[in-house]
Short mmCIF file of C-alpha atoms in Angstrom, two decimals:
data_model
loop_
_atom_site.label_atom_id
_atom_site.label_comp_id
_atom_site.label_asym_id
_atom_site.label_seq_id
_atom_site.Cartn_x
_atom_site.Cartn_y
_atom_site.Cartn_z
CA MET A 1 -49.51 154.13 13.32
CA THR A 2 -48.24 152.16 10.32
CA THR A 3 -46.62 148.76 10.55
CA ALA A 4 -43.09 148.43 9.18
CA VAL A 5 -42.88 146.26 6.10
CA ASN A 6 -40.19 143.63 5.83
CA PRO A 7 -38.18 144.71 2.74
CA VAL A 8 -37.68 141.08 1.72
CA GLU A 9 -41.42 140.67 1.34
CA THR A 10 -41.69 143.58 -1.08
CA SER A 11 -38.74 142.93 -3.37
CA TYR A 12 -37.57 139.38 -4.02
CA TRP A 13 -37.16 137.18 -7.08
CA VAL A 14 -37.86 133.48 -7.48
CA ILE A 15 -35.66 131.25 -9.63
CA VAL A 16 -37.18 128.05 -11.01
CA PRO A 17 -34.66 125.66 -12.62
CA ALA A 18 -36.64 123.74 -15.26
CA ALA A 19 -34.13 122.56 -17.84
CA GLY A 20 -33.86 118.96 -16.61
CA ALA A 21 -35.30 115.81 -18.16
CA GLY A 22 -36.61 114.19 -14.96
CA LYS A 23 -35.36 110.75 -16.02
CA ARG A 24 -36.52 109.00 -12.84
CA MET A 25 -40.12 109.50 -13.96
CA GLY A 26 -39.50 107.24 -16.96
CA ALA A 27 -41.76 109.46 -19.09
CA ASP A 28 -41.57 110.44 -22.75
CA LYS A 29 -41.23 114.14 -21.92
CA PRO A 30 -39.55 116.26 -19.25
CA LYS A 31 -41.18 115.84 -15.85
CA GLN A 32 -42.18 119.48 -15.57
CA TYR A 33 -44.54 119.11 -18.53
CA LEU A 34 -46.34 115.98 -17.40
CA PRO A 35 -50.10 116.52 -16.98
CA LEU A 36 -51.44 117.18 -13.49
CA SER A 37 -55.12 118.04 -12.96
CA GLY A 38 -55.59 119.24 -16.50
CA LYS A 39 -52.41 121.29 -16.97
CA PRO A 40 -48.62 120.76 -17.00
CA LEU A 41 -46.97 120.30 -13.61
CA ILE A 42 -44.86 123.45 -13.97
CA ALA A 43 -47.97 125.54 -14.64
CA HIS A 44 -49.30 124.65 -11.17
CA THR A 45 -45.97 125.60 -9.62
CA LEU A 46 -45.72 128.96 -11.40
CA GLU A 47 -49.35 129.88 -10.73
CA ASN A 48 -48.72 129.14 -7.06
CA ILE A 49 -45.61 131.38 -7.02
CA LEU A 50 -47.47 134.23 -8.71
CA HIS A 51 -49.70 134.41 -5.61
CA TRP A 52 -46.83 134.73 -3.12
CA PRO A 53 -46.82 138.04 -1.22
CA GLY A 54 -44.42 140.74 -2.38
CA LEU A 55 -43.15 138.85 -5.42
CA LYS A 56 -41.10 140.99 -7.82
CA GLY A 57 -40.60 138.41 -10.54
CA ILE A 58 -39.72 134.87 -11.60
CA VAL A 59 -36.82 133.66 -13.72
CA VAL A 60 -37.38 130.21 -15.21
CA ALA A 61 -34.33 128.40 -16.59
CA ILE A 62 -35.43 126.20 -19.48
CA ALA A 63 -33.61 123.89 -21.89
CA ALA A 64 -32.21 125.38 -25.09
CA ASP A 65 -34.56 123.22 -27.19
CA ASP A 66 -37.66 123.77 -25.03
CA THR A 67 -40.69 124.51 -27.21
CA GLU A 68 -43.42 123.88 -24.63
CA PHE A 69 -42.84 126.61 -22.09
CA ALA A 70 -43.95 129.43 -24.38
CA THR A 71 -47.30 127.69 -24.87
CA LEU A 72 -48.19 127.90 -21.17
CA ARG A 73 -50.84 130.47 -20.33
CA CYS A 74 -48.92 131.65 -17.27
CA ALA A 75 -45.79 132.16 -19.39
CA GLN A 76 -47.43 135.30 -20.76
CA ASP A 77 -47.38 136.96 -17.32
CA ALA A 78 -45.08 139.98 -17.44
CA ARG A 79 -43.47 138.96 -14.14
CA ILE A 80 -42.04 135.77 -15.69
CA GLN A 81 -38.71 135.83 -17.55
CA THR A 82 -36.76 132.93 -19.05
CA VAL A 83 -33.08 132.09 -19.48
CA THR A 84 -31.36 129.10 -21.04
CA GLY A 85 -30.48 126.58 -18.36
CA GLY A 86 -27.68 124.03 -18.19
CA ALA A 87 -27.08 120.32 -17.83
CA GLU A 88 -27.31 120.36 -14.03
CA ARG A 89 -29.57 122.18 -11.57
CA ALA A 90 -26.74 124.41 -10.35
CA ASP A 91 -25.94 125.44 -13.93
CA SER A 92 -29.54 126.55 -14.44
CA VAL A 93 -29.62 128.45 -11.15
CA LEU A 94 -26.37 130.21 -12.06
CA ALA A 95 -27.75 131.21 -15.46
CA ALA A 96 -30.70 132.85 -13.70
CA LEU A 97 -28.41 134.49 -11.13
CA ASP A 98 -26.25 135.91 -13.93
CA TYR A 99 -29.38 137.38 -15.53
CA LEU A 100 -30.48 138.97 -12.27
CA SER A 101 -26.99 140.20 -11.37
CA GLU A 102 -27.16 142.57 -14.33
CA ARG A 103 -30.46 144.00 -13.13
CA GLU A 104 -30.62 143.82 -9.34
CA ALA A 105 -28.47 144.76 -6.33
CA PRO A 106 -26.33 142.02 -4.70
CA GLU A 107 -28.42 142.14 -1.52
CA THR A 108 -31.65 141.36 -3.39
CA SER A 109 -33.32 138.32 -1.83
CA ILE A 110 -33.53 135.26 -4.08
CA LEU A 111 -35.75 132.22 -3.53
CA VAL A 112 -34.91 129.10 -5.55
CA HIS A 113 -37.85 126.74 -5.96
CA ASP A 114 -38.20 123.36 -7.65
CA ALA A 115 -40.52 123.20 -10.66
CA ALA A 116 -41.73 119.86 -9.28
CA ARG A 117 -43.01 121.24 -5.95
CA PRO A 118 -46.42 122.68 -6.87
CA LEU A 119 -48.01 122.31 -3.43
CA VAL A 120 -46.00 124.59 -1.16
CA ARG A 121 -48.35 126.61 1.04
CA VAL A 122 -48.32 130.40 1.03
CA ALA A 123 -48.30 130.30 4.85
CA ASP A 124 -44.92 128.55 4.70
CA ILE A 125 -43.64 131.11 2.19
CA ARG A 126 -44.56 133.86 4.65
CA LYS A 127 -42.57 132.07 7.36
CA LEU A 128 -39.59 131.75 5.02
CA LEU A 129 -39.73 135.44 4.08
CA ALA A 130 -39.76 136.38 7.77
CA ALA A 131 -36.76 134.12 8.53
CA ALA A 132 -33.05 134.90 8.36
CA PRO A 133 -31.60 136.22 5.07
CA MET A 134 -30.31 132.70 4.40
CA ALA A 135 -32.98 130.09 5.06
CA LEU A 136 -34.81 127.13 3.57
CA LEU A 137 -38.02 125.24 4.00
CA ALA A 138 -37.43 121.75 5.39
CA GLN A 139 -39.23 118.86 7.03
CA PRO A 140 -38.12 117.43 10.39
CA ALA A 141 -37.56 113.69 10.03
CA SER A 142 -40.43 111.62 11.40
CA ASP A 143 -39.08 108.15 10.58
CA THR A 144 -36.09 106.45 12.15
CA VAL A 145 -33.10 107.25 9.92
CA LYS A 146 -30.52 104.59 9.07
CA LEU A 147 -27.03 105.18 7.67
CA SER A 148 -26.16 102.39 5.24
CA GLN A 149 -23.04 100.57 4.16
CA THR A 150 -22.34 97.98 1.46
CA ARG A 151 -20.68 94.70 2.38
CA GLY A 152 -20.54 91.46 0.48
CA GLY A 153 -22.66 92.91 -2.29
CA LYS A 154 -25.48 93.70 0.14
CA THR A 155 -26.70 97.00 1.56
CA GLU A 156 -27.03 96.88 5.32
CA VAL A 157 -27.48 99.21 8.29
CA ARG A 158 -24.31 100.83 9.53
CA GLU A 159 -25.90 102.87 12.31
CA THR A 160 -29.02 104.74 13.37
CA LEU A 161 -28.77 108.52 13.21
CA PRO A 162 -30.27 110.83 15.85
CA ARG A 163 -33.67 111.64 14.34
CA ASP A 164 -34.09 114.90 16.25
CA GLN A 165 -31.13 116.32 14.28
CA ILE A 166 -32.29 115.20 10.82
CA TRP A 167 -34.17 117.52 8.48
CA LEU A 168 -35.22 116.82 4.89
CA ALA A 169 -34.44 119.83 2.72
CA GLN A 170 -37.20 121.30 0.59
CA THR A 171 -37.52 124.47 -1.45
CA PRO A 172 -37.71 127.42 -1.69
CA GLN A 173 -34.20 128.11 -0.43
CA LYS A 174 -33.41 131.76 0.21
CA ALA A 175 -30.23 133.84 0.09
CA PRO A 176 -28.98 137.25 -1.08
CA LEU A 177 -28.26 137.35 -4.81
CA GLY A 178 -24.56 138.20 -4.56
CA LYS A 179 -23.72 135.66 -1.85
CA LEU A 180 -25.68 132.88 -3.53
CA ARG A 181 -23.95 133.41 -6.87
CA GLU A 182 -20.51 133.65 -5.23
CA THR A 183 -20.91 130.50 -3.13
CA LEU A 184 -22.36 128.46 -6.01
CA LEU A 185 -19.45 129.38 -8.27
CA GLN A 186 -16.96 128.57 -5.51
CA GLY A 187 -18.63 125.29 -4.56
CA LEU A 188 -18.88 124.05 -8.13
CA ALA A 189 -15.21 124.86 -8.74
CA GLU A 190 -14.11 122.99 -5.60
CA ASN A 191 -16.41 119.94 -5.67
CA SER A 192 -19.39 120.03 -8.04
CA THR A 193 -20.82 116.69 -6.83
CA ALA A 194 -21.18 118.10 -3.30
CA ILE A 195 -23.52 120.90 -4.45
CA THR A 196 -26.91 119.21 -4.38
CA ASP A 197 -28.89 122.34 -3.51
CA GLU A 198 -28.31 126.03 -2.79
CA ALA A 199 -27.97 125.49 0.96
CA SER A 200 -25.11 123.02 0.44
CA ALA A 201 -23.13 125.71 -1.41
CA LEU A 202 -23.79 128.20 1.38
CA GLU A 203 -22.76 125.63 4.00
CA ARG A 204 -19.44 124.92 2.25
CA ALA A 205 -18.70 128.65 2.43
CA GLY A 206 -19.24 128.65 6.20
CA PHE A 207 -22.82 129.91 6.38
CA HIS A 208 -25.58 128.24 8.40
CA PRO A 209 -28.99 128.79 6.74
CA GLU A 210 -32.01 128.80 9.03
CA LEU A 211 -34.29 125.75 8.85
CA VAL A 212 -37.98 126.68 8.54
CA ALA A 213 -40.42 123.83 9.18
CA ALA A 214 -42.85 123.36 6.29
CA CYS A 215 -45.98 121.35 5.59
CA ARG A 216 -45.47 117.76 4.42
CA SER A 217 -47.47 118.52 1.28
CA ASN A 218 -44.43 120.38 -0.09
CA PHE A 219 -42.95 117.18 -1.51
CA LYS A 220 -41.04 116.93 -4.78
CA ILE A 221 -42.72 115.01 -7.57
CA THR A 222 -40.06 112.50 -8.56
CA HIS A 223 -41.78 109.17 -9.25
CA PRO A 224 -45.07 108.32 -11.03
CA ALA A 225 -46.86 107.63 -7.74
CA ASP A 226 -46.10 111.20 -6.63
CA LEU A 227 -48.34 112.52 -9.41
CA LEU A 228 -51.26 110.54 -8.02
CA LEU A 229 -50.70 111.97 -4.54
CA ALA A 230 -50.38 115.50 -5.90
CA GLU A 231 -53.60 115.07 -7.87
CA ALA A 232 -55.45 114.00 -4.72
CA LEU A 233 -54.09 116.94 -2.71
CA LEU A 234 -55.00 119.44 -5.44
CA GLN A 235 -58.54 118.07 -5.51
CA HIS A 236 -58.74 118.29 -1.72
CA ARG A 237 -57.59 121.91 -1.75
CA ALA A 238 -60.12 122.76 -4.47
CA VAL A 239 -62.90 121.34 -2.27
CA GLU A 240 -61.57 123.29 0.75
CA SER A 241 -61.49 126.51 -1.26
CA SER A 242 -65.01 125.95 -2.56
CA LEU A 243 -66.36 125.38 0.93
CA GLU A 244 -64.63 128.53 2.25
CA ASN A 245 -66.06 130.62 -0.60
CA ASN A 246 -69.57 129.38 0.15
CA LEU A 247 -69.44 130.29 3.84
#
């Protein structure tokens, strides 16, 4: 008796928006090309994605003047395609969706993943692939969450939010190609500042993506200290892998 295969796990694309400058890092080059354990940050992310089960391909949205991407070893993989991204994340995602819309059916599953999240675990990707057609990795809040307000030039607590209802969105975020493109276009036309990720566009259109709990290591590298933490975790995983191979 053969086991049925989830069609999502055998035919999905990953979009990686990588046209931004990453200004919060305060570096002299785009964040995605900063060195991490001997190679650019984005190389770790793409090499991770290339090991996800059932992957059909990756579309990376890069800046029009990007000259570094083509020099990456992983960029030579036939499963990786590039498009010219835009000024904002949503613009880059839409450019990749336009590319795929000419080649794939509207129901094709799309995962959008940050170039600056190199440490997502394959086990969490499997959970995401097995979830609802619209879903995202997220982290349940573990700290007490405060809503702020500004008064008299000072930022103060307005109220404490119910922590058991708070989730911190991560990536990948998953949706069918046609619906994701449609809702992004609609959301950007109505209120572009409200579209901070793919899920927010889906929510504005009345959808309720499933939240899939993910490992805390799937953090986004945003500040210089994050690179140090990522370096330590990569080294730890390398040791773990070495020990497993020697058993």
